[in-house]
mmCIF file of C-alpha atoms and ligand atoms in Angstrom:
data_model
loop_
_atom_site.group_PDB
_atom_site.id
_atom_site.type_symbol
_atom_site.label_atom_id
_atom_site.label_comp_id
_atom_site.label_asym_id
_atom_site.label_seq_id
_atom_site.Cartn_x
_atom_site.Cartn_y
_atom_site.Cartn_z
ATOM 1 C CA UNK A 216 0.031 -0.354 0.240
ATOM 2 C CA UNK A 217 1.083 3.169 -0.723
ATOM 3 C CA UNK A 218 1.627 6.003 1.605
ATOM 4 C CA UNK A 219 -0.631 8.874 1.815
ATOM 5 C CA UNK A 220 0.791 12.725 0.793
ATOM 6 C CA UNK A 221 0.309 13.996 3.654
ATOM 7 C CA UNK A 222 -1.621 18.163 3.235
ATOM 8 C CA UNK A 223 -1.421 21.025 5.714
ATOM 9 C CA UNK A 224 -4.692 22.845 5.638
ATOM 10 C CA UNK A 225 -4.569 26.726 6.870
ATOM 11 C CA UNK A 226 -7.279 28.685 7.492
ATOM 12 C CA UNK A 227 -8.881 24.342 8.098
ATOM 13 C CA UNK A 228 -11.304 26.143 10.916
ATOM 14 C CA UNK A 229 -12.955 28.406 8.587
ATOM 15 C CA UNK A 230 -14.925 28.611 5.896
ATOM 16 C CA UNK A 231 -12.342 28.236 2.932
ATOM 17 C CA UNK A 232 -9.815 25.475 4.773
ATOM 18 C CA UNK A 233 -12.972 23.826 5.994
ATOM 19 C CA UNK A 234 -13.930 23.257 2.476
ATOM 20 C CA UNK A 235 -10.429 22.000 1.638
ATOM 21 C CA UNK A 236 -9.704 19.950 4.251
ATOM 22 C CA UNK A 237 -13.133 18.128 4.777
ATOM 23 C CA UNK A 238 -13.041 17.948 0.873
ATOM 24 C CA UNK A 239 -9.216 16.121 1.225
ATOM 25 C CA UNK A 240 -10.137 13.616 4.124
ATOM 26 C CA UNK A 241 -12.304 11.932 1.692
ATOM 27 C CA UNK A 242 -9.317 11.510 -0.809
ATOM 28 C CA UNK A 243 -7.725 7.985 -0.997
ATOM 29 C CA UNK A 244 -4.140 9.607 -2.136
ATOM 30 C CA UNK A 245 -3.908 12.318 1.470
ATOM 31 C CA UNK A 246 -4.301 12.889 4.592
ATOM 32 C CA UNK A 247 -4.839 16.010 6.310
ATOM 33 C CA UNK A 248 -2.690 18.661 8.881
ATOM 34 C CA UNK A 249 -4.656 21.524 9.826
ATOM 35 C CA UNK A 250 -2.999 24.141 11.117
ATOM 36 C CA UNK A 251 -5.012 25.990 13.782
ATOM 37 C CA UNK A 252 -4.048 29.326 16.522
ATOM 38 C CA UNK A 253 -6.458 27.429 18.986
ATOM 39 C CA UNK A 254 -6.520 23.203 18.827
ATOM 40 C CA UNK A 255 -9.740 23.119 21.129
ATOM 41 C CA UNK A 256 -11.465 24.740 19.021
ATOM 42 C CA UNK A 257 -15.610 23.374 18.051
ATOM 43 C CA UNK A 258 -14.200 23.162 14.435
ATOM 44 C CA UNK A 259 -10.754 21.432 15.424
ATOM 45 C CA UNK A 260 -12.037 18.834 17.278
ATOM 46 C CA UNK A 261 -14.717 18.696 14.859
ATOM 47 C CA UNK A 262 -11.402 17.767 12.322
ATOM 48 C CA UNK A 263 -9.642 15.871 14.553
ATOM 49 C CA UNK A 264 -12.813 13.381 15.118
ATOM 50 C CA UNK A 265 -12.378 13.349 10.785
ATOM 51 C CA UNK A 266 -8.995 11.619 11.115
ATOM 52 C CA UNK A 267 -6.790 15.049 10.626
ATOM 53 C CA UNK A 268 -3.808 15.974 12.511
ATOM 54 C CA UNK A 269 -3.784 19.126 14.663
ATOM 55 C CA UNK A 270 -0.549 21.453 14.408
ATOM 56 C CA UNK A 271 -1.093 24.943 16.647
ATOM 57 C CA UNK A 272 0.595 27.688 14.781
ATOM 58 C CA UNK A 273 0.166 31.276 13.972
ATOM 59 C CA UNK A 274 0.674 32.789 10.178
ATOM 60 C CA UNK A 275 2.830 36.051 12.412
ATOM 61 C CA UNK A 276 5.415 32.950 13.852
ATOM 62 C CA UNK A 277 7.289 31.886 10.582
ATOM 63 C CA UNK A 278 8.855 28.713 12.949
ATOM 64 C CA UNK A 279 5.712 27.496 13.838
ATOM 65 C CA UNK A 280 4.769 27.151 10.157
ATOM 66 C CA UNK A 281 8.132 25.381 9.383
ATOM 67 C CA UNK A 282 7.603 22.683 11.576
ATOM 68 C CA UNK A 283 3.705 21.970 11.199
ATOM 69 C CA UNK A 284 4.614 21.651 6.797
ATOM 70 C CA UNK A 285 7.656 19.323 8.131
ATOM 71 C CA UNK A 286 6.798 16.124 6.229
ATOM 72 C CA UNK A 287 4.541 17.403 4.184
ATOM 73 C CA UNK A 288 3.519 17.106 0.540
ATOM 74 C CA UNK A 289 1.829 19.856 -0.510
ATOM 75 C CA UNK A 290 0.051 22.789 1.889
ATOM 76 C CA UNK A 291 -2.691 24.801 1.004
ATOM 77 C CA UNK A 292 -2.499 28.583 2.352
ATOM 78 C CA UNK A 293 -5.239 31.067 3.326
ATOM 79 C CA UNK A 294 -4.136 34.398 4.634
ATOM 80 C CA UNK A 295 -7.580 36.199 6.388
ATOM 81 C CA UNK A 296 -7.525 39.833 5.473
ATOM 82 C CA UNK A 297 -10.856 40.575 7.398
ATOM 83 C CA UNK A 298 -9.128 39.637 10.713
ATOM 84 C CA UNK A 299 -5.861 41.503 10.229
ATOM 85 C CA UNK A 300 -6.041 43.738 7.913
ATOM 86 C CA UNK A 301 -2.268 45.457 6.766
ATOM 87 C CA UNK A 302 -0.462 42.818 8.223
ATOM 88 C CA UNK A 303 -2.332 39.777 5.143
ATOM 89 C CA UNK A 304 1.184 40.458 3.445
ATOM 90 C CA UNK A 305 3.519 39.772 5.846
ATOM 91 C CA UNK A 306 1.709 37.243 7.083
ATOM 92 C CA UNK A 307 1.269 35.018 3.327
ATOM 93 C CA UNK A 308 5.071 36.291 2.764
ATOM 94 C CA UNK A 309 5.868 33.820 6.549
ATOM 95 C CA UNK A 310 3.397 30.649 4.815
ATOM 96 C CA UNK A 311 4.801 31.325 1.055
ATOM 97 C CA UNK A 312 8.704 31.770 2.607
ATOM 98 C CA UNK A 313 7.873 28.787 5.138
ATOM 99 C CA UNK A 314 6.786 26.618 2.131
ATOM 100 C CA UNK A 315 10.308 27.484 -0.057
ATOM 101 C CA UNK A 316 11.901 26.624 3.327
ATOM 102 C CA UNK A 317 9.956 22.860 3.889
ATOM 103 C CA UNK A 318 10.523 21.143 0.467
ATOM 104 C CA UNK A 319 6.354 21.237 -0.472
ATOM 105 C CA UNK A 320 6.166 19.970 -3.919
ATOM 106 C CA UNK A 321 2.539 21.330 -4.781
ATOM 107 C CA UNK A 322 1.134 24.829 -2.564
ATOM 108 C CA UNK A 323 -2.169 25.710 -3.614
ATOM 109 C CA UNK A 324 -2.365 29.268 -2.642
ATOM 110 C CA UNK A 325 -5.578 31.688 -2.471
ATOM 111 C CA UNK A 326 -5.479 34.496 -4.076
ATOM 112 C CA UNK A 327 -7.317 37.308 -5.821
ATOM 113 C CA UNK A 328 -6.934 39.496 -8.767
ATOM 114 C CA UNK A 329 -5.096 42.485 -8.308
ATOM 115 C CA UNK A 330 -7.892 45.260 -8.832
ATOM 116 C CA UNK A 331 -6.014 48.283 -7.792
ATOM 117 C CA UNK A 332 -3.809 47.162 -11.345
ATOM 118 C CA UNK A 333 -6.712 47.091 -13.201
ATOM 119 C CA UNK A 334 -8.185 50.443 -12.904
ATOM 120 C CA UNK A 335 -4.890 51.687 -13.159
ATOM 121 C CA UNK A 336 -4.487 52.952 -9.789
ATOM 122 C CA UNK A 337 -8.110 54.469 -9.311
ATOM 123 C CA UNK A 338 -9.643 51.973 -6.866
ATOM 124 C CA UNK A 339 -7.980 50.172 -4.845
ATOM 125 C CA UNK A 340 -8.865 46.946 -3.242
ATOM 126 C CA UNK A 341 -5.995 46.018 -0.353
ATOM 127 C CA UNK A 342 -8.003 42.496 -0.158
ATOM 128 C CA UNK A 343 -7.195 41.823 -3.452
ATOM 129 C CA UNK A 344 -4.618 43.721 -3.986
ATOM 130 C CA UNK A 345 -3.217 42.169 -1.502
ATOM 131 C CA UNK A 346 -3.561 38.750 -2.322
ATOM 132 C CA UNK A 347 -2.337 39.611 -5.730
ATOM 133 C CA UNK A 348 0.768 40.622 -4.681
ATOM 134 C CA UNK A 349 1.951 37.491 -3.318
ATOM 135 C CA UNK A 350 0.729 35.861 -6.042
ATOM 136 C CA UNK A 351 3.050 37.708 -7.620
ATOM 137 C CA UNK A 352 6.018 37.052 -4.396
ATOM 138 C CA UNK A 353 5.278 33.616 -4.456
ATOM 139 C CA UNK A 354 6.247 33.632 -8.552
ATOM 140 C CA UNK A 355 9.588 34.992 -7.730
ATOM 141 C CA UNK A 356 10.421 32.198 -5.950
ATOM 142 C CA UNK A 357 9.582 29.770 -7.969
ATOM 143 C CA UNK A 358 7.785 27.481 -6.453
ATOM 144 C CA UNK A 359 5.981 24.822 -7.619
ATOM 145 C CA UNK A 360 2.088 26.571 -6.965
ATOM 146 C CA UNK A 361 -1.038 26.436 -7.977
ATOM 147 C CA UNK A 362 -3.483 29.244 -7.211
ATOM 148 C CA UNK A 363 -7.175 29.162 -6.326
ATOM 149 C CA UNK A 364 -9.201 32.817 -7.024
ATOM 150 C CA UNK A 365 -12.600 32.160 -5.543
ATOM 151 C CA UNK A 366 -15.352 34.018 -6.584
ATOM 152 C CA UNK A 367 -18.019 36.157 -4.155
ATOM 153 C CA UNK A 368 -19.503 33.897 -1.797
ATOM 154 C CA UNK A 369 -23.689 32.842 -1.997
ATOM 155 C CA UNK A 370 -23.054 32.889 1.261
ATOM 156 C CA UNK A 371 -22.146 36.283 1.790
ATOM 157 C CA UNK A 372 -26.166 36.907 1.730
ATOM 158 C CA UNK A 373 -26.439 34.690 4.721
ATOM 159 C CA UNK A 374 -24.261 37.276 6.761
ATOM 160 C CA UNK A 375 -22.639 40.050 5.448
ATOM 161 C CA UNK A 376 -25.316 41.059 3.188
ATOM 162 C CA UNK A 377 -28.621 40.147 4.498
ATOM 163 C CA UNK A 378 -31.711 40.837 2.233
ATOM 164 C CA UNK A 379 -33.530 44.152 3.143
ATOM 165 C CA UNK A 380 -37.283 44.689 3.702
ATOM 166 C CA UNK A 381 -37.720 47.549 1.784
ATOM 167 C CA UNK A 382 -41.176 50.403 2.161
ATOM 168 C CA UNK A 383 -43.059 48.607 -0.918
ATOM 169 C CA UNK A 384 -42.704 45.518 1.035
ATOM 170 C CA UNK A 385 -40.648 43.887 -1.493
ATOM 171 C CA UNK A 386 -36.474 42.105 -0.299
ATOM 172 C CA UNK A 387 -34.119 44.246 -1.767
ATOM 173 C CA UNK A 388 -30.115 43.642 -1.405
ATOM 174 C CA UNK A 389 -27.786 46.050 -3.321
ATOM 175 C CA UNK A 390 -24.596 46.762 -4.531
ATOM 176 C CA UNK A 391 -22.273 49.187 -7.710
ATOM 177 C CA UNK A 392 -22.302 46.100 -9.851
ATOM 178 C CA UNK A 393 -24.688 47.545 -12.428
ATOM 179 C CA UNK A 394 -26.124 45.079 -14.871
ATOM 180 C CA UNK A 395 -22.437 43.500 -14.937
ATOM 181 C CA UNK A 396 -22.884 40.011 -14.266
ATOM 182 C CA UNK A 397 -21.507 38.765 -10.860
ATOM 183 C CA UNK A 398 -18.831 35.986 -10.476
ATOM 184 C CA UNK A 399 -19.981 33.568 -7.146
ATOM 185 C CA UNK A 400 -19.878 30.347 -5.851
ATOM 186 C CA UNK A 401 -20.277 28.898 -2.255
ATOM 187 C CA UNK A 402 -17.371 28.839 -0.449
ATOM 188 C CA UNK A 403 -18.640 24.663 0.471
ATOM 189 C CA UNK A 404 -17.363 23.534 -3.332
ATOM 190 C CA UNK A 405 -13.837 24.590 -2.783
ATOM 191 C CA UNK A 406 -12.462 21.603 -1.543
ATOM 192 C CA UNK A 407 -13.115 19.682 -4.404
ATOM 193 C CA UNK A 408 -11.684 22.031 -7.098
ATOM 194 C CA UNK A 409 -8.934 21.599 -4.416
ATOM 195 C CA UNK A 410 -7.956 17.987 -4.455
ATOM 196 C CA UNK A 411 -8.328 17.824 -8.107
ATOM 197 C CA UNK A 412 -5.962 20.156 -8.605
ATOM 198 C CA UNK A 413 -3.591 18.175 -5.705
ATOM 199 C CA UNK A 414 -4.728 15.247 -7.873
ATOM 200 C CA UNK A 415 -3.207 16.489 -11.115
ATOM 201 C CA UNK A 416 0.049 18.670 -10.047
ATOM 202 C CA UNK A 417 1.212 18.439 -14.067
ATOM 203 C CA UNK A 418 -1.650 20.651 -15.476
ATOM 204 C CA UNK A 419 -1.916 22.613 -12.714
ATOM 205 C CA UNK A 420 1.243 23.564 -11.072
ATOM 206 C CA UNK A 421 1.926 27.035 -12.627
ATOM 207 C CA UNK A 422 -1.317 27.914 -13.409
ATOM 208 C CA UNK A 423 -4.569 30.074 -11.862
ATOM 209 C CA UNK A 424 -8.220 28.622 -11.179
ATOM 210 C CA UNK A 425 -10.828 30.872 -10.497
ATOM 211 C CA UNK A 426 -13.364 29.018 -8.756
ATOM 212 C CA UNK A 427 -17.050 29.888 -10.433
ATOM 213 C CA UNK A 428 -19.921 28.615 -10.267
ATOM 214 C CA UNK A 429 -22.413 31.081 -11.360
ATOM 215 C CA UNK A 430 -21.958 34.105 -13.091
ATOM 216 C CA UNK A 431 -24.877 35.927 -14.136
ATOM 217 C CA UNK A 432 -26.486 39.104 -13.447
ATOM 218 C CA UNK A 433 -27.295 40.586 -10.347
ATOM 219 C CA UNK A 434 -31.405 41.344 -11.557
ATOM 220 C CA UNK A 435 -31.103 37.647 -12.239
ATOM 221 C CA UNK A 436 -30.136 36.286 -9.080
ATOM 222 C CA UNK A 437 -33.142 38.805 -7.756
ATOM 223 C CA UNK A 438 -34.801 36.415 -9.938
ATOM 224 C CA UNK A 439 -33.681 33.269 -8.670
ATOM 225 C CA UNK A 440 -34.579 34.163 -5.276
ATOM 226 C CA UNK A 441 -38.110 35.280 -6.268
ATOM 227 C CA UNK A 442 -38.690 32.098 -7.413
ATOM 228 C CA UNK A 443 -37.565 29.871 -4.916
ATOM 229 C CA UNK A 444 -38.548 32.131 -1.852
ATOM 230 C CA UNK A 445 -41.858 32.745 -3.266
ATOM 231 C CA UNK A 446 -41.259 36.670 -2.377
ATOM 232 C CA UNK A 447 -40.257 39.267 -4.202
ATOM 233 C CA UNK A 448 -36.346 40.119 -4.109
ATOM 234 C CA UNK A 449 -35.218 42.790 -5.665
ATOM 235 C CA UNK A 450 -31.477 44.212 -6.807
ATOM 236 C CA UNK A 451 -30.731 47.237 -6.781
ATOM 237 C CA UNK A 452 -27.879 49.318 -8.120
ATOM 238 C CA UNK A 453 -26.157 51.662 -6.014
ATOM 239 C CA UNK A 454 -23.942 54.018 -7.080
ATOM 240 C CA UNK A 455 -19.832 53.606 -5.899
ATOM 241 C CA UNK A 456 -19.686 56.663 -4.105
ATOM 242 C CA UNK A 457 -23.320 56.481 -2.456
ATOM 243 C CA UNK A 458 -22.128 52.888 -1.565
ATOM 244 C CA UNK A 459 -18.070 54.131 -0.325
ATOM 245 C CA UNK A 460 -20.174 56.998 2.030
ATOM 246 C CA UNK A 461 -22.040 54.588 3.556
ATOM 247 C CA UNK A 462 -19.783 54.777 6.655
ATOM 248 C CA UNK A 463 -19.582 50.533 7.692
ATOM 249 C CA UNK A 464 -16.125 48.892 8.247
ATOM 250 C CA UNK A 465 -14.290 48.099 4.886
ATOM 251 C CA UNK A 466 -17.628 50.260 2.623
ATOM 252 C CA UNK A 467 -15.024 52.045 0.107
ATOM 253 C CA UNK A 468 -13.478 48.908 -0.319
ATOM 254 C CA UNK A 469 -16.078 47.387 -1.586
ATOM 255 C CA UNK A 470 -17.484 49.716 -2.909
ATOM 256 C CA UNK A 471 -14.102 49.663 -5.428
ATOM 257 C CA UNK A 472 -14.485 46.200 -5.578
ATOM 258 C CA UNK A 473 -17.392 45.818 -6.794
ATOM 259 C CA UNK A 474 -16.950 48.892 -8.871
ATOM 260 C CA UNK A 475 -13.796 46.980 -10.983
ATOM 261 C CA UNK A 476 -16.091 44.438 -11.292
ATOM 262 C CA UNK A 477 -18.421 46.473 -12.860
ATOM 263 C CA UNK A 478 -15.897 48.739 -15.192
ATOM 264 C CA UNK A 479 -13.515 45.594 -15.945
ATOM 265 C CA UNK A 480 -14.111 42.313 -15.325
ATOM 266 C CA UNK A 481 -17.492 41.524 -17.590
ATOM 267 C CA UNK A 482 -17.405 38.017 -17.113
ATOM 268 C CA UNK A 483 -16.145 34.849 -16.017
ATOM 269 C CA UNK A 484 -17.234 32.109 -18.787
ATOM 270 C CA UNK A 485 -13.873 30.436 -18.772
ATOM 271 C CA UNK A 486 -13.638 30.217 -14.701
ATOM 272 C CA UNK A 487 -16.716 29.082 -14.958
ATOM 273 C CA UNK A 488 -16.617 26.022 -17.487
ATOM 274 C CA UNK A 489 -13.331 25.512 -15.882
ATOM 275 C CA UNK A 490 -14.968 25.065 -12.352
ATOM 276 C CA UNK A 491 -16.992 22.879 -13.317
ATOM 277 C CA UNK A 492 -14.641 20.433 -15.042
ATOM 278 C CA UNK A 493 -12.801 20.716 -11.579
ATOM 279 C CA UNK A 494 -15.814 19.407 -9.240
ATOM 280 C CA UNK A 495 -18.859 18.393 -11.038
ATOM 281 C CA UNK A 496 -20.695 18.802 -8.151
ATOM 282 C CA UNK A 497 -20.499 22.471 -7.908
ATOM 283 C CA UNK A 498 -23.706 23.884 -6.709
ATOM 284 C CA UNK A 499 -25.725 26.186 -9.007
ATOM 285 C CA UNK A 500 -26.889 29.594 -6.501
ATOM 286 C CA UNK A 501 -30.386 28.097 -7.110
ATOM 287 C CA UNK A 502 -29.956 24.439 -5.473
ATOM 288 C CA UNK A 503 -27.513 26.011 -3.413
ATOM 289 C CA UNK A 504 -30.647 28.533 -2.248
ATOM 290 C CA UNK A 505 -32.525 25.523 -1.901
ATOM 291 C CA UNK A 506 -30.648 24.084 0.629
ATOM 292 C CA UNK A 507 -30.868 27.006 2.732
ATOM 293 C CA UNK A 508 -33.840 27.925 2.535
ATOM 294 C CA UNK A 509 -34.232 27.631 6.476
ATOM 295 C CA UNK A 510 -31.579 30.105 6.848
ATOM 296 C CA UNK A 511 -32.993 32.745 5.163
ATOM 297 C CA UNK A 512 -37.253 32.375 6.382
ATOM 298 C CA UNK A 513 -35.084 33.323 9.960
ATOM 299 C CA UNK A 514 -33.928 36.408 7.787
ATOM 300 C CA UNK A 515 -37.380 37.000 7.137
ATOM 301 C CA UNK A 516 -39.205 35.919 10.731
ATOM 302 C CA UNK A 517 -36.363 38.666 12.143
ATOM 303 C CA UNK A 518 -36.284 41.384 10.384
ATOM 304 C CA UNK A 519 -40.568 41.094 10.008
ATOM 305 C CA UNK A 520 -40.886 40.352 13.810
ATOM 306 C CA UNK A 521 -38.239 42.864 14.241
ATOM 307 C CA UNK A 522 -40.383 45.951 12.160
ATOM 308 C CA UNK A 523 -42.932 44.827 13.865
ATOM 309 C CA UNK A 524 -42.402 45.801 17.464
ATOM 310 C CA UNK A 525 -40.518 49.114 15.797
ATOM 311 C CA UNK A 526 -36.990 48.074 16.014
HETATM 312 P P1 NAP B 867 -12.656 32.846 8.388
HETATM 313 O O1 NAP B 867 -13.850 31.339 7.840
HETATM 314 O O2 NAP B 867 -13.151 33.777 9.609
HETATM 315 O O3 NAP B 867 -11.382 31.247 8.629
HETATM 316 C C1 NAP B 867 -10.359 32.458 8.879
HETATM 317 C C2 NAP B 867 -9.558 31.177 9.040
HETATM 318 O O4 NAP B 867 -7.958 32.109 8.927
HETATM 319 C C3 NAP B 867 -9.480 30.595 10.248
HETATM 320 O O5 NAP B 867 -9.233 29.237 9.871
HETATM 321 C C4 NAP B 867 -8.677 30.989 11.258
HETATM 322 O O6 NAP B 867 -7.835 29.674 12.249
HETATM 323 C C5 NAP B 867 -7.585 31.206 10.194
HETATM 324 N N1 NAP B 867 -6.323 32.476 10.584
HETATM 325 C C6 NAP B 867 -6.859 33.538 11.087
HETATM 326 N N2 NAP B 867 -5.895 34.091 11.568
HETATM 327 C C7 NAP B 867 -5.032 33.361 11.514
HETATM 328 C C8 NAP B 867 -3.358 32.971 12.190
HETATM 329 N N3 NAP B 867 -2.661 34.564 12.043
HETATM 330 N N4 NAP B 867 -2.776 32.032 11.991
HETATM 331 C C9 NAP B 867 -3.237 31.232 11.635
HETATM 332 N N5 NAP B 867 -5.177 31.070 11.386
HETATM 333 C C10 NAP B 867 -5.082 31.952 10.943
HETATM 334 O O7 NAP B 867 -12.658 32.845 6.603
HETATM 335 P P2 NAP B 867 -12.780 32.416 5.110
HETATM 336 O O8 NAP B 867 -14.427 32.565 4.991
HETATM 337 O O9 NAP B 867 -12.682 31.194 5.170
HETATM 338 O O10 NAP B 867 -11.627 33.420 4.477
HETATM 339 C C11 NAP B 867 -11.142 34.481 4.120
HETATM 340 C C12 NAP B 867 -10.806 34.942 3.131
HETATM 341 O O11 NAP B 867 -11.513 34.821 1.851
HETATM 342 C C13 NAP B 867 -10.466 36.365 3.270
HETATM 343 O O12 NAP B 867 -9.259 36.751 2.745
HETATM 344 C C14 NAP B 867 -11.841 37.472 2.196
HETATM 345 O O13 NAP B 867 -10.393 38.638 1.479
HETATM 346 C C15 NAP B 867 -10.966 35.980 1.299
HETATM 347 N N6 NAP B 867 -12.317 35.744 0.273
HETATM 348 C C16 NAP B 867 -13.889 36.015 0.690
HETATM 349 C C17 NAP B 867 -14.799 35.768 -0.418
HETATM 350 C C18 NAP B 867 -16.571 36.876 -0.037
HETATM 351 O O14 NAP B 867 -16.691 36.168 -0.918
HETATM 352 N N7 NAP B 867 -16.683 36.412 1.322
HETATM 353 C C19 NAP B 867 -13.700 35.739 -1.787
HETATM 354 C C20 NAP B 867 -13.145 35.251 -2.264
HETATM 355 C C21 NAP B 867 -12.647 35.030 -1.305
HETATM 356 P P3 NAP B 867 -7.652 29.760 13.773
HETATM 357 O O15 NAP B 867 -8.991 30.778 14.387
HETATM 358 O O16 NAP B 867 -8.346 27.982 14.356
HETATM 359 O O17 NAP B 867 -6.483 29.692 14.111
#
């Protein structure tokens, strides 16, 4: 019996890394070690129960990363901008330098496109631009790497962008995306894509893979929601400058992100086709909505109950 190849999965207690760890644990050729700052968290313990080894480490501490990578064949790398903001680059650089120091055979790093560059410097988007800079740095070292760039999560509608009940009795969401198609996917489906990549290093080392399940307009997504929820859902275009002025943390950054997509990323059809090949079970927006209908139902009920008592 050949020995399974050990993959260190960073971010495994979260959404992206969790999807990757769970997919790799079902693969016959791979075993999984996860990196976490807290080995006793519920998510770390759940992965341990499923057969993952657990390594304690921190992206701020390169020695802990080298130790966690010892004996590994591959690494899945994730940085979390929304927790660390300006530290994302130094944490990603630690990850890349640790990969370089430990003879890793295949490194799959989550990155994004440089939106600042795409817009000629007009619309900086640090959570994208910083990841793109990490990709450039990783390339400069000549590592055996594949870059995965996951689209806007469907799950954002459950946490960051819940539907709003309007005075017209319809349900609304709004972005500065205009009528340009918005690429989306469920974060749950990243894992199968990454597993396919680890299974085919010859094809994928040196490649950037955009992970996209759907590429439709926001109005079309609103129609899908309307049909699944049997409530009218409406998409509103919110101009970039209006959105940037909303004042919540990250409003200007997200306004820039949608504006760059509206102006410069007109479709992701090629990424969509490749993602469907790499993960034939990738969920459509409709099937994901149907599966998560109860979570939306509680969103509708909570909002309406709050309105009823004037909150
Ligand atoms: P998440 O669910 O919040 O999970 C974050 C993970 O990062 C946890 O597993 C956490 O592990 C780990 N982590 C954070 N800081 C760490 C540190 N210092 N050392 C070691 N591990 C650390 O996040 P996610 O959604 O999977 O990924 C977030 C990233 O996705 C962001 O960079 C964002 O820009 C990107 N992204 C988001 C979208 C979207 O639509 N939302 C789309 C594409 C890309 P422990 O707590 O266990 O240590």
